[in-house]
mmCIF file of C-alpha atoms in Angstrom:
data_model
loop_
_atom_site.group_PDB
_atom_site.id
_atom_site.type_symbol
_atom_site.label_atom_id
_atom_site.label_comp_id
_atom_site.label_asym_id
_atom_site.label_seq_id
_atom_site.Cartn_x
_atom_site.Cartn_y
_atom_site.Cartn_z
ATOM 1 C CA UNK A 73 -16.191 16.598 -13.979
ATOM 2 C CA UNK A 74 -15.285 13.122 -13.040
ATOM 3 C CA UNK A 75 -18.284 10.594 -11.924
ATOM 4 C CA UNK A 76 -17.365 8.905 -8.994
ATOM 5 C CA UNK A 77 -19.370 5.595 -8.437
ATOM 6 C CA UNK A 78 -19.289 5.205 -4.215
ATOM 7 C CA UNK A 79 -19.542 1.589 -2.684
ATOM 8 C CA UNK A 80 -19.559 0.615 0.692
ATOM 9 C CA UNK A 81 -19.085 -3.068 1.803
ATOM 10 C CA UNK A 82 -21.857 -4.775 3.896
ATOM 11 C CA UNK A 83 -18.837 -4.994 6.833
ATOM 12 C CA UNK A 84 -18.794 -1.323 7.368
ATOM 13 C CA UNK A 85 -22.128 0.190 6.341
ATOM 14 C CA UNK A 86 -23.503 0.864 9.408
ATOM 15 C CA UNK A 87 -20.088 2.995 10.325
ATOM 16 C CA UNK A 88 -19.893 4.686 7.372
ATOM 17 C CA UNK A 89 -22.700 7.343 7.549
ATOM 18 C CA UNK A 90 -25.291 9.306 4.525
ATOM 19 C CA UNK A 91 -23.382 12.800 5.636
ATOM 20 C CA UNK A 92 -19.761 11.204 5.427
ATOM 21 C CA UNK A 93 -20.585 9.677 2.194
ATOM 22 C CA UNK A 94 -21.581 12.824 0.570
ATOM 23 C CA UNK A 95 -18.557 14.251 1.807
ATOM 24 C CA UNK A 96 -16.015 11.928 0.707
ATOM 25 C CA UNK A 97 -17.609 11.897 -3.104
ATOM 26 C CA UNK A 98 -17.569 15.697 -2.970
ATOM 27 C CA UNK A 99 -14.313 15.669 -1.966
ATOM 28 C CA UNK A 100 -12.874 13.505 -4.975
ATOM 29 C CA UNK A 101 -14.397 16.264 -7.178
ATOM 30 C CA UNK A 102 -13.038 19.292 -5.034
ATOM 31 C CA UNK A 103 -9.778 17.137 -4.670
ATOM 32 C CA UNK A 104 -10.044 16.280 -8.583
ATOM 33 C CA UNK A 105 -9.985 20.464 -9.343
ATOM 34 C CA UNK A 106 -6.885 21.037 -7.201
ATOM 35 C CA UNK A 107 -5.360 18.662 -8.911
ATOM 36 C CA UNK A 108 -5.868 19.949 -12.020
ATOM 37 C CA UNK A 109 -7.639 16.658 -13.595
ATOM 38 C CA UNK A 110 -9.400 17.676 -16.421
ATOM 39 C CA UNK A 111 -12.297 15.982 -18.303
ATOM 40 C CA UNK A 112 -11.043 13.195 -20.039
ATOM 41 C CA UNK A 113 -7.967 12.472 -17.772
ATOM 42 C CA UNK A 114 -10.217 10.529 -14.899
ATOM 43 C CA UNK A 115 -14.000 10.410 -16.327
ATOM 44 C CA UNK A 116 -14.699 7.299 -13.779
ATOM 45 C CA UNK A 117 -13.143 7.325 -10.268
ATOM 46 C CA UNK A 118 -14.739 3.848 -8.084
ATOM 47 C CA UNK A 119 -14.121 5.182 -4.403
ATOM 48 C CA UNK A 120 -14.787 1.551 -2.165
ATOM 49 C CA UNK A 121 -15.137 1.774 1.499
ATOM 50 C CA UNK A 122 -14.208 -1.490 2.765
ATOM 51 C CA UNK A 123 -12.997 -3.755 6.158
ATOM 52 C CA UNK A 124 -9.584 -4.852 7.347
ATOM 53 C CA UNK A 125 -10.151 -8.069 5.965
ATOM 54 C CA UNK A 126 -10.949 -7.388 2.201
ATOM 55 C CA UNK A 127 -8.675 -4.395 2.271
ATOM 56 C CA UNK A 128 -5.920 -7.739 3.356
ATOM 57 C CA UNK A 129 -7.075 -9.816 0.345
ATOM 58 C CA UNK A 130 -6.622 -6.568 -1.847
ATOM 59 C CA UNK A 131 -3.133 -5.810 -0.431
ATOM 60 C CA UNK A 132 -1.923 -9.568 -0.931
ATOM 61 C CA UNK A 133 -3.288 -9.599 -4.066
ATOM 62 C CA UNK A 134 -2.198 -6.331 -5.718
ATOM 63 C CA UNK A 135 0.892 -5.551 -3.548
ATOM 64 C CA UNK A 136 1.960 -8.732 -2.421
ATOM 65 C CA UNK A 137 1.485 -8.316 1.332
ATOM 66 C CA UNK A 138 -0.669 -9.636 3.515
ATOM 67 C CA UNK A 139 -1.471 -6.987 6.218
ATOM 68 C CA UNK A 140 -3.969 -4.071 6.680
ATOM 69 C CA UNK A 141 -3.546 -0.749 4.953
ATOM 70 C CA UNK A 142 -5.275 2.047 5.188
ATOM 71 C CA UNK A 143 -5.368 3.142 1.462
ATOM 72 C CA UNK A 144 -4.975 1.111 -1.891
ATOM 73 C CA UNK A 145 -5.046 3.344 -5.128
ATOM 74 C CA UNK A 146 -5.240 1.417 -8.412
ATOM 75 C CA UNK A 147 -5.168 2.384 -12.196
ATOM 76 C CA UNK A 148 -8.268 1.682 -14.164
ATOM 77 C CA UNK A 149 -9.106 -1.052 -16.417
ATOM 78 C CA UNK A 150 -9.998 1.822 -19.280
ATOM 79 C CA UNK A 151 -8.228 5.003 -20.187
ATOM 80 C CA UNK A 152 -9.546 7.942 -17.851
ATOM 81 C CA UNK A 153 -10.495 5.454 -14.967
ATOM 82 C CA UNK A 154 -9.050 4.528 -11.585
ATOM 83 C CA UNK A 155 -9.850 3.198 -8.415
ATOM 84 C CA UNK A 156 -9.472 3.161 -4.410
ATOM 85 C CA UNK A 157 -10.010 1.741 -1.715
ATOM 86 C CA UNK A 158 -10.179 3.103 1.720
ATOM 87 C CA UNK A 159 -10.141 0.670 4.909
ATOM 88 C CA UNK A 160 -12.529 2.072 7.183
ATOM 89 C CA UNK A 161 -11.344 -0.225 10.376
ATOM 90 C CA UNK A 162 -7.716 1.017 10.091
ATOM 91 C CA UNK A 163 -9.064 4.861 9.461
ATOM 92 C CA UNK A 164 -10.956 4.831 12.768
ATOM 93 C CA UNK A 165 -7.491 3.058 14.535
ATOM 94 C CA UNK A 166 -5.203 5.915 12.859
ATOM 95 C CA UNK A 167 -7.918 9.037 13.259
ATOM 96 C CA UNK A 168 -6.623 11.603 15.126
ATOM 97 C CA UNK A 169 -10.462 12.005 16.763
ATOM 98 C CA UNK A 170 -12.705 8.985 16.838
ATOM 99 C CA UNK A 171 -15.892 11.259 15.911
ATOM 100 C CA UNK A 172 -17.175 11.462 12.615
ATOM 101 C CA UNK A 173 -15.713 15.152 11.836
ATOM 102 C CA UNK A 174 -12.564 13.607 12.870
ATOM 103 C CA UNK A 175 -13.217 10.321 10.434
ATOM 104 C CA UNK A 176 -13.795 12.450 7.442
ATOM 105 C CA UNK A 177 -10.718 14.403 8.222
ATOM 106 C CA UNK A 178 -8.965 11.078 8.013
ATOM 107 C CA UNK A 179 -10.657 9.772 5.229
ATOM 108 C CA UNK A 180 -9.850 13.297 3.024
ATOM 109 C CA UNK A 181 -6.424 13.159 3.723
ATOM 110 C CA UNK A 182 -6.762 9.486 2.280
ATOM 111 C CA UNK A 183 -8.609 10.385 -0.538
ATOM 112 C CA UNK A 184 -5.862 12.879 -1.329
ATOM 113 C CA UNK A 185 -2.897 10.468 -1.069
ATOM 114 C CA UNK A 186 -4.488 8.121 -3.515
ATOM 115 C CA UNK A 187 -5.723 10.784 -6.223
ATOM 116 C CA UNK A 188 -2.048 12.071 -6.362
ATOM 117 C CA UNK A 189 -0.794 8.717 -6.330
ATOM 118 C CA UNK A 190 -3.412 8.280 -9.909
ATOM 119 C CA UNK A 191 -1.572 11.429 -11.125
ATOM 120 C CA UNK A 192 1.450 9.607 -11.703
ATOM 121 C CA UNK A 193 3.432 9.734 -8.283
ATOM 122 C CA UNK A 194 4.943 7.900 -5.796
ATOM 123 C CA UNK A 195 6.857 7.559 -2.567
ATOM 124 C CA UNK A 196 8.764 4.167 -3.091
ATOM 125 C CA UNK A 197 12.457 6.055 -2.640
ATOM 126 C CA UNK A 198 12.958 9.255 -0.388
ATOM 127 C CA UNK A 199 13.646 12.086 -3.635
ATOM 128 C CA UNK A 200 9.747 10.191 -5.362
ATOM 129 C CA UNK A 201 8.359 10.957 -1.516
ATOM 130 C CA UNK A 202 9.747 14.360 -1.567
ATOM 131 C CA UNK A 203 7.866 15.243 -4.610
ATOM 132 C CA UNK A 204 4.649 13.533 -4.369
ATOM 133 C CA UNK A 205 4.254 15.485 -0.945
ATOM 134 C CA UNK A 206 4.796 18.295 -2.586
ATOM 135 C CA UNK A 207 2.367 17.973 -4.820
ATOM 136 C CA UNK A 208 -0.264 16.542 -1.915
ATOM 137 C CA UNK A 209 1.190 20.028 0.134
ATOM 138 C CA UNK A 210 -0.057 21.884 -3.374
ATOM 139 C CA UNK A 211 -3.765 19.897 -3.990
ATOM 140 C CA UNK A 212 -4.470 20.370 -0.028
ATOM 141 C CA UNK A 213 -3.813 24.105 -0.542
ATOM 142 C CA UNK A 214 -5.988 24.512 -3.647
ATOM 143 C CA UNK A 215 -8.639 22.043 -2.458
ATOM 144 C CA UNK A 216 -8.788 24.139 0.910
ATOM 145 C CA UNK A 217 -8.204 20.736 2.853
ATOM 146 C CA UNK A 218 -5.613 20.779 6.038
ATOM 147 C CA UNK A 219 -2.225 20.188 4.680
ATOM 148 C CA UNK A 220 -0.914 16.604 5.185
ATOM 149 C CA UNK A 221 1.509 15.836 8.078
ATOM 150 C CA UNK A 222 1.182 11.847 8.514
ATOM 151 C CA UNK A 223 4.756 10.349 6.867
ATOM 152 C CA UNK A 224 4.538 7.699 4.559
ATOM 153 C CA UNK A 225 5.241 4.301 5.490
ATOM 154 C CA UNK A 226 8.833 2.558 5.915
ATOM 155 C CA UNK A 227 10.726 2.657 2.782
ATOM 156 C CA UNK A 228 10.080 6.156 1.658
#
C-alpha cells in the first residue's frame, strides 16, 4: 500500500475540510488499486492542496507557464515516489456543484488524472489523449469513481 503524506497550504486550510481530507487520501489508495500500482512501484505519493498563486509559481516553474491549473503531477525525487498538486481555488471555479460532495467529486476526478499521468501517460498529441483516457475510463471503473467526461486542455 502506498503512504500518502497530505499537506494543505495555510491559503486554503480553512476550505479544505477533516472529512474531504480523509477522502482524498483514501482515494489515492482506492485509485492506487485500480490502477494496478503495486508495492514498490509508488511507496510515497505527497498529495499538496494548494492556492492559485503557488499552484502559478509551480506551473512557471515546472511547465513553463505562468497561469493557474487545476492539477500538476510530478515524478519523485526517489524511485517509487511522486507527487501532486491540486489547486483548490480553480477546483471550486471548475466544480460542477460548489458544495463539498460536489468538491470532492472534483478533486477525485483530479486525483485520477494525475495518478495515471505517474503511470506513464500523457495527453500532449490527440492518439497519447486517446489512450491515457482510456486508461482513466478503466481506473474510474475499477476504483468505482464516476467515469471522467471533462476534455483535456488545448493541444490534446
Amino acid at each position: 500500500m502506498i503512504r500518502v503524506r497530505l499537506q494543505v497550504d495555510r491559503a486554503v486550510d480553512r476550505a479544505v475540510d477533516r472529512d474531504t481530507r480523509r477522502a482524498l487520501v483514501e482515494r489515492c489508495h482506492r485509485i492506487a488499486r485500480a490502477l494496478g500500482i503495486r508495492s514498490g512501484a509508488l511507496e510515497l505519493l505527497g498529495l499538496r492542496i494548494v492556492d492559485d498563486t503557488t499552484m502559478i509559481a509551480l506551473h512557471r516553474e515546472h511547465m513553463g507557464t505562468a497561469k493557474p491549473t487545476d492539477v500538476l503531477s510530478f515524478p519523485g525525487e526517489g524511485y517509487g515516489e511522486g507527487d501532486i498538486a491540486i489547486d483548490w481555488d480553480q477546483l471550486r471555479r471548475q466544480a460542477a456543484v460548489a458544495t463539498p460532495a460536489g468538491l470532492r467529486a472534483e478533486a477525485e476526478q483530479l486525483l485520477l488524472h494525475a495518478m495515471v499521468h505517474l503511470c506513464g501517460h500523457d495527453h500532449a498529441t490527440p492518439s497519447q489523449a486517446r489512450r491515457m483516457r482510456r486508461a482513466e475510463t478503466r481506473a474510474a471503473r475499477a476504483a468505482a469513481l464516476p467515469r471522467p467526461t471533462r476534455p483535456y486542455g488545448a493541444g490534446a
